[in-house]
């Protein structure tokens, strides 16, 4: 993937030099031409096309934003309500992810989601111990978020 980015930047600079214009618009045009060239030559590279991973990263980012907004609304409803009726608790959650980066990313994304905190990860990195704000509802919401996050993380890292 890094070689594809460097080749694309090289094509963009070449385009800018051949156009004899030293401007950002010429560079952007060359970058787009470089994307088209690399896309047409993608079968000659050992890795997948690098913009595919970029799109996967953007989709993971927007997934996190949407999950964070929906869970924040849930927490705000709990706090603003006339009577706080929560049953906090700890539950365990198993994951399919492998590797330190994938496990850490999932733990951080689940912790940054309001209403849940990853307290501990088991030694084999397969089980998370999570504290939930309102246990029956939080557990279901965290499991649904975990499924979405795992799919998005696999698209980014694999």
mmCIF file of N, CA and C in Angstrom, residues 57-134:
data_model
loop_
_atom_site.group_PDB
_atom_site.id
_atom_site.type_symbol
_atom_site.label_atom_id
_atom_site.label_comp_id
_atom_site.label_asym_id
_atom_site.label_seq_id
_atom_site.Cartn_x
_atom_site.Cartn_y
_atom_site.Cartn_z
ATOM 1 N N UNK A 57 -11.551 2.895 6.172
ATOM 2 C CA UNK A 57 -11.241 3.722 7.349
ATOM 3 C C UNK A 57 -12.313 4.795 7.533
ATOM 4 N N UNK A 58 -12.721 5.427 6.427
ATOM 5 C CA UNK A 58 -13.786 6.438 6.516
ATOM 6 C C UNK A 58 -15.106 5.823 6.999
ATOM 7 N N UNK A 59 -15.427 4.638 6.508
ATOM 8 C CA UNK A 59 -16.680 4.004 6.950
ATOM 9 C C UNK A 59 -16.606 3.627 8.430
ATOM 10 N N UNK A 60 -15.434 3.189 8.913
ATOM 11 C CA UNK A 60 -15.273 2.913 10.350
ATOM 12 C C UNK A 60 -15.433 4.186 11.163
ATOM 13 N N UNK A 61 -14.876 5.284 10.678
ATOM 14 C CA UNK A 61 -15.006 6.560 11.366
ATOM 15 C C UNK A 61 -16.464 6.993 11.461
ATOM 16 N N UNK A 62 -17.197 6.917 10.339
ATOM 17 C CA UNK A 62 -18.604 7.318 10.358
ATOM 18 C C UNK A 62 -19.464 6.356 11.165
ATOM 19 N N UNK A 63 -19.095 5.077 11.189
ATOM 20 C CA UNK A 63 -19.793 4.121 12.046
ATOM 21 C C UNK A 63 -19.614 4.498 13.510
ATOM 22 N N UNK A 64 -18.381 4.852 13.889
ATOM 23 C CA UNK A 64 -18.140 5.267 15.273
ATOM 24 C C UNK A 64 -18.931 6.518 15.619
ATOM 25 N N UNK A 65 -18.962 7.487 14.718
ATOM 26 C CA UNK A 65 -19.712 8.717 14.978
ATOM 27 C C UNK A 65 -21.191 8.410 15.171
ATOM 28 N N UNK A 66 -21.769 7.584 14.310
ATOM 29 C CA UNK A 66 -23.204 7.278 14.432
ATOM 30 C C UNK A 66 -23.499 6.480 15.698
ATOM 31 N N UNK A 67 -22.644 5.516 16.041
ATOM 32 C CA UNK A 67 -22.848 4.745 17.273
ATOM 33 C C UNK A 67 -22.673 5.641 18.501
ATOM 34 N N UNK A 68 -21.725 6.547 18.448
ATOM 35 C CA UNK A 68 -21.492 7.455 19.574
ATOM 36 C C UNK A 68 -22.671 8.402 19.768
ATOM 37 N N UNK A 69 -23.229 8.905 18.683
ATOM 38 C CA UNK A 69 -24.385 9.804 18.788
ATOM 39 C C UNK A 69 -25.587 9.063 19.357
ATOM 40 N N UNK A 70 -25.858 7.874 18.846
ATOM 41 C CA UNK A 70 -27.042 7.136 19.334
ATOM 42 C C UNK A 70 -26.886 6.729 20.795
ATOM 43 N N UNK A 71 -25.695 6.302 21.200
ATOM 44 C CA UNK A 71 -25.529 5.926 22.602
ATOM 45 C C UNK A 71 -25.484 7.157 23.512
ATOM 46 N N UNK A 72 -24.999 8.280 23.002
ATOM 47 C CA UNK A 72 -25.023 9.516 23.799
ATOM 48 C C UNK A 72 -26.458 9.972 24.057
ATOM 49 N N UNK A 73 -27.304 9.831 23.049
ATOM 50 C CA UNK A 73 -28.717 10.179 23.241
ATOM 51 C C UNK A 73 -29.343 9.279 24.301
ATOM 52 N N UNK A 74 -28.989 7.997 24.293
ATOM 53 C CA UNK A 74 -29.503 7.070 25.301
ATOM 54 C C UNK A 74 -29.051 7.473 26.703
ATOM 55 N N UNK A 75 -27.776 7.823 26.854
ATOM 56 C CA UNK A 75 -27.252 8.223 28.164
ATOM 57 C C UNK A 75 -27.883 9.541 28.608
ATOM 58 N N UNK A 76 -28.065 10.476 27.695
ATOM 59 C CA UNK A 76 -28.699 11.755 28.041
ATOM 60 C C UNK A 76 -30.120 11.531 28.524
ATOM 61 N N UNK A 77 -30.854 10.623 27.854
ATOM 62 C CA UNK A 77 -32.215 10.307 28.296
ATOM 63 C C UNK A 77 -32.223 9.726 29.705
ATOM 64 N N UNK A 78 -31.240 8.901 29.996
ATOM 65 C CA UNK A 78 -31.158 8.305 31.328
ATOM 66 C C UNK A 78 -30.864 9.366 32.390
ATOM 67 N N UNK A 79 -29.987 10.301 32.059
ATOM 68 C CA UNK A 79 -29.585 11.318 33.039
ATOM 69 C C UNK A 79 -30.663 12.372 33.222
ATOM 70 N N UNK A 80 -31.323 12.802 32.147
ATOM 71 C CA UNK A 80 -32.316 13.871 32.221
ATOM 72 C C UNK A 80 -33.640 13.387 32.804
ATOM 73 N N UNK A 81 -33.885 12.103 32.728
ATOM 74 C CA UNK A 81 -35.160 11.566 33.213
ATOM 75 C C UNK A 81 -35.438 11.957 34.652
ATOM 76 N N UNK A 82 -36.717 11.928 35.053
ATOM 77 C CA UNK A 82 -37.083 12.345 36.406
ATOM 78 C C UNK A 82 -36.479 11.448 37.485
ATOM 79 N N UNK A 83 -36.313 10.200 37.178
ATOM 80 C CA UNK A 83 -35.731 9.279 38.151
ATOM 81 C C UNK A 83 -34.699 8.429 37.413
ATOM 82 N N UNK A 84 -33.504 8.392 37.964
ATOM 83 C CA UNK A 84 -32.465 7.581 37.336
ATOM 84 C C UNK A 84 -32.733 6.130 37.705
ATOM 85 N N UNK A 85 -33.080 5.363 36.710
ATOM 86 C CA UNK A 85 -33.424 3.965 36.911
ATOM 87 C C UNK A 85 -32.450 3.106 36.099
ATOM 88 N N UNK A 86 -31.264 2.904 36.646
ATOM 89 C CA UNK A 86 -30.250 2.117 35.956
ATOM 90 C C UNK A 86 -29.841 0.946 36.832
ATOM 91 N N UNK A 87 -29.421 -0.101 36.182
ATOM 92 C CA UNK A 87 -28.873 -1.264 36.877
ATOM 93 C C UNK A 87 -27.504 -1.553 36.282
ATOM 94 N N UNK A 88 -26.470 -0.876 36.793
ATOM 95 C CA UNK A 88 -25.132 -1.084 36.243
ATOM 96 C C UNK A 88 -24.634 -2.494 36.558
ATOM 97 N N UNK A 89 -23.766 -2.972 35.711
ATOM 98 C CA UNK A 89 -23.213 -4.292 35.932
ATOM 99 C C UNK A 89 -22.069 -4.585 34.986
ATOM 100 N N UNK A 90 -21.456 -5.732 35.220
ATOM 101 C CA UNK A 90 -20.315 -6.154 34.422
ATOM 102 C C UNK A 90 -20.698 -7.427 33.675
ATOM 103 N N UNK A 91 -20.347 -7.479 32.409
ATOM 104 C CA UNK A 91 -20.585 -8.682 31.620
ATOM 105 C C UNK A 91 -19.368 -8.961 30.756
ATOM 106 N N UNK A 92 -19.284 -10.190 30.263
ATOM 107 C CA UNK A 92 -18.145 -10.531 29.406
ATOM 108 C C UNK A 92 -18.603 -10.637 27.958
ATOM 109 N N UNK A 93 -17.679 -10.327 27.086
ATOM 110 C CA UNK A 93 -17.966 -10.271 25.661
ATOM 111 C C UNK A 93 -16.808 -10.922 24.915
ATOM 112 N N UNK A 94 -17.118 -11.906 24.085
ATOM 113 C CA UNK A 94 -16.082 -12.585 23.305
ATOM 114 C C UNK A 94 -15.928 -11.918 21.943
ATOM 115 N N UNK A 95 -14.713 -11.966 21.421
ATOM 116 C CA UNK A 95 -14.424 -11.351 20.128
ATOM 117 C C UNK A 95 -13.741 -12.339 19.199
ATOM 118 N N UNK A 96 -13.868 -12.091 17.909
ATOM 119 C CA UNK A 96 -13.227 -12.922 16.892
ATOM 120 C C UNK A 96 -11.920 -12.308 16.401
ATOM 121 N N UNK A 97 -11.650 -11.087 16.804
ATOM 122 C CA UNK A 97 -10.486 -10.370 16.280
ATOM 123 C C UNK A 97 -9.189 -10.971 16.792
ATOM 124 N N UNK A 98 -8.135 -10.787 15.996
ATOM 125 C CA UNK A 98 -6.811 -11.282 16.340
ATOM 126 C C UNK A 98 -5.819 -10.141 16.247
ATOM 127 N N UNK A 99 -4.772 -10.231 16.991
ATOM 128 C CA UNK A 99 -3.722 -9.225 16.912
ATOM 129 C C UNK A 99 -3.960 -8.088 17.880
ATOM 130 N N UNK A 100 -2.867 -7.518 18.326
ATOM 131 C CA UNK A 100 -2.942 -6.447 19.320
ATOM 132 C C UNK A 100 -3.645 -5.202 18.789
ATOM 133 N N UNK A 101 -3.375 -4.845 17.532
ATOM 134 C CA UNK A 101 -3.980 -3.634 16.986
ATOM 135 C C UNK A 101 -5.499 -3.767 16.881
ATOM 136 N N UNK A 102 -5.979 -4.889 16.393
ATOM 137 C CA UNK A 102 -7.422 -5.092 16.250
ATOM 138 C C UNK A 102 -8.111 -5.114 17.613
ATOM 139 N N UNK A 103 -7.514 -5.824 18.576
ATOM 140 C CA UNK A 103 -8.092 -5.912 19.920
ATOM 141 C C UNK A 103 -8.108 -4.536 20.577
ATOM 142 N N UNK A 104 -7.002 -3.813 20.466
ATOM 143 C CA UNK A 104 -6.932 -2.475 21.072
ATOM 144 C C UNK A 104 -7.932 -1.521 20.441
ATOM 145 N N UNK A 105 -8.063 -1.576 19.129
ATOM 146 C CA UNK A 105 -9.006 -0.695 18.438
ATOM 147 C C UNK A 105 -10.439 -0.980 18.863
ATOM 148 N N UNK A 106 -10.807 -2.257 18.953
ATOM 149 C CA UNK A 106 -12.155 -2.601 19.395
ATOM 150 C C UNK A 106 -12.387 -2.158 20.836
ATOM 151 N N UNK A 107 -11.407 -2.376 21.704
ATOM 152 C CA UNK A 107 -11.551 -1.961 23.100
ATOM 153 C C UNK A 107 -11.706 -0.447 23.211
ATOM 154 N N UNK A 108 -10.929 0.295 22.445
ATOM 155 C CA UNK A 108 -11.038 1.753 22.486
ATOM 156 C C UNK A 108 -12.378 2.239 21.944
ATOM 157 N N UNK A 109 -12.835 1.642 20.851
ATOM 158 C CA UNK A 109 -14.115 2.059 20.277
ATOM 159 C C UNK A 109 -15.268 1.752 21.220
ATOM 160 N N UNK A 110 -15.228 0.608 21.882
ATOM 161 C CA UNK A 110 -16.291 0.280 22.837
ATOM 162 C C UNK A 110 -16.223 1.161 24.081
ATOM 163 N N UNK A 111 -15.011 1.527 24.495
ATOM 164 C CA UNK A 111 -14.870 2.391 25.667
ATOM 165 C C UNK A 111 -15.303 3.817 25.361
ATOM 166 N N UNK A 112 -15.020 4.294 24.157
ATOM 167 C CA UNK A 112 -15.405 5.649 23.792
ATOM 168 C C UNK A 112 -16.905 5.794 23.561
ATOM 169 N N UNK A 113 -17.600 4.680 23.433
ATOM 170 C CA UNK A 113 -19.045 4.724 23.290
ATOM 171 C C UNK A 113 -19.650 4.941 24.675
ATOM 172 N N UNK A 114 -20.432 5.995 24.878
ATOM 173 C CA UNK A 114 -20.982 6.271 26.211
ATOM 174 C C UNK A 114 -21.861 5.135 26.718
ATOM 175 N N UNK A 115 -21.751 4.882 28.002
ATOM 176 C CA UNK A 115 -22.563 3.847 28.630
ATOM 177 C C UNK A 115 -21.858 2.523 28.774
ATOM 178 N N UNK A 116 -20.649 2.399 28.233
ATOM 179 C CA UNK A 116 -19.899 1.152 28.364
ATOM 180 C C UNK A 116 -18.421 1.456 28.520
ATOM 181 N N UNK A 117 -17.759 0.653 29.331
ATOM 182 C CA UNK A 117 -16.327 0.802 29.567
ATOM 183 C C UNK A 117 -15.702 -0.587 29.566
ATOM 184 N N UNK A 118 -14.683 -0.776 28.752
ATOM 185 C CA UNK A 118 -13.947 -2.034 28.778
ATOM 186 C C UNK A 118 -13.010 -1.977 29.975
ATOM 187 N N UNK A 119 -13.264 -2.866 30.925
ATOM 188 C CA UNK A 119 -12.479 -2.847 32.160
ATOM 189 C C UNK A 119 -11.201 -3.673 32.043
ATOM 190 N N UNK A 120 -11.310 -4.819 31.378
ATOM 191 C CA UNK A 120 -10.164 -5.712 31.290
ATOM 192 C C UNK A 120 -10.294 -6.583 30.043
ATOM 193 N N UNK A 121 -9.145 -6.974 29.531
ATOM 194 C CA UNK A 121 -9.072 -7.912 28.415
ATOM 195 C C UNK A 121 -8.359 -9.150 28.935
ATOM 196 N N UNK A 122 -8.885 -10.328 28.620
ATOM 197 C CA UNK A 122 -8.290 -11.569 29.124
ATOM 198 C C UNK A 122 -6.893 -11.775 28.557
ATOM 199 N N UNK A 123 -6.164 -12.729 29.133
ATOM 200 C CA UNK A 123 -4.791 -12.989 28.713
ATOM 201 C C UNK A 123 -4.698 -13.418 27.256
ATOM 202 N N UNK A 124 -5.671 -14.203 26.795
ATOM 203 C CA UNK A 124 -5.635 -14.672 25.409
ATOM 204 C C UNK A 124 -6.268 -13.672 24.439
ATOM 205 N N UNK A 125 -6.687 -12.523 24.927
ATOM 206 C CA UNK A 125 -7.264 -11.427 24.137
ATOM 207 C C UNK A 125 -8.532 -11.836 23.401
ATOM 208 N N UNK A 126 -9.272 -12.745 23.948
ATOM 209 C CA UNK A 126 -10.517 -13.196 23.334
ATOM 210 C C UNK A 126 -11.749 -12.702 24.082
ATOM 211 N N UNK A 127 -11.590 -12.314 25.336
ATOM 212 C CA UNK A 127 -12.740 -11.940 26.158
ATOM 213 C C UNK A 127 -12.512 -10.552 26.747
ATOM 214 N N UNK A 128 -13.522 -9.698 26.592
ATOM 215 C CA UNK A 128 -13.538 -8.378 27.212
ATOM 216 C C UNK A 128 -14.472 -8.432 28.406
ATOM 217 N N UNK A 129 -14.085 -7.771 29.480
ATOM 218 C CA UNK A 129 -14.980 -7.571 30.608
ATOM 219 C C UNK A 129 -15.421 -6.113 30.557
ATOM 220 N N UNK A 130 -16.728 -5.911 30.406
ATOM 221 C CA UNK A 130 -17.267 -4.580 30.133
ATOM 222 C C UNK A 130 -18.238 -4.188 31.229
ATOM 223 N N UNK A 131 -18.131 -2.932 31.661
ATOM 224 C CA UNK A 131 -19.089 -2.364 32.600
ATOM 225 C C UNK A 131 -20.139 -1.622 31.789
ATOM 226 N N UNK A 132 -21.392 -1.989 31.999
ATOM 227 C CA UNK A 132 -22.490 -1.350 31.280
ATOM 228 C C UNK A 132 -23.328 -0.486 32.198
ATOM 229 N N UNK A 133 -23.902 0.561 31.655
ATOM 230 C CA UNK A 133 -24.704 1.502 32.432
ATOM 231 C C UNK A 133 -26.019 0.881 32.888
ATOM 232 N N UNK A 134 -26.733 0.280 31.993
ATOM 233 C CA UNK A 134 -28.022 -0.330 32.294
ATOM 234 C C UNK A 134 -27.974 -1.738 31.712
#
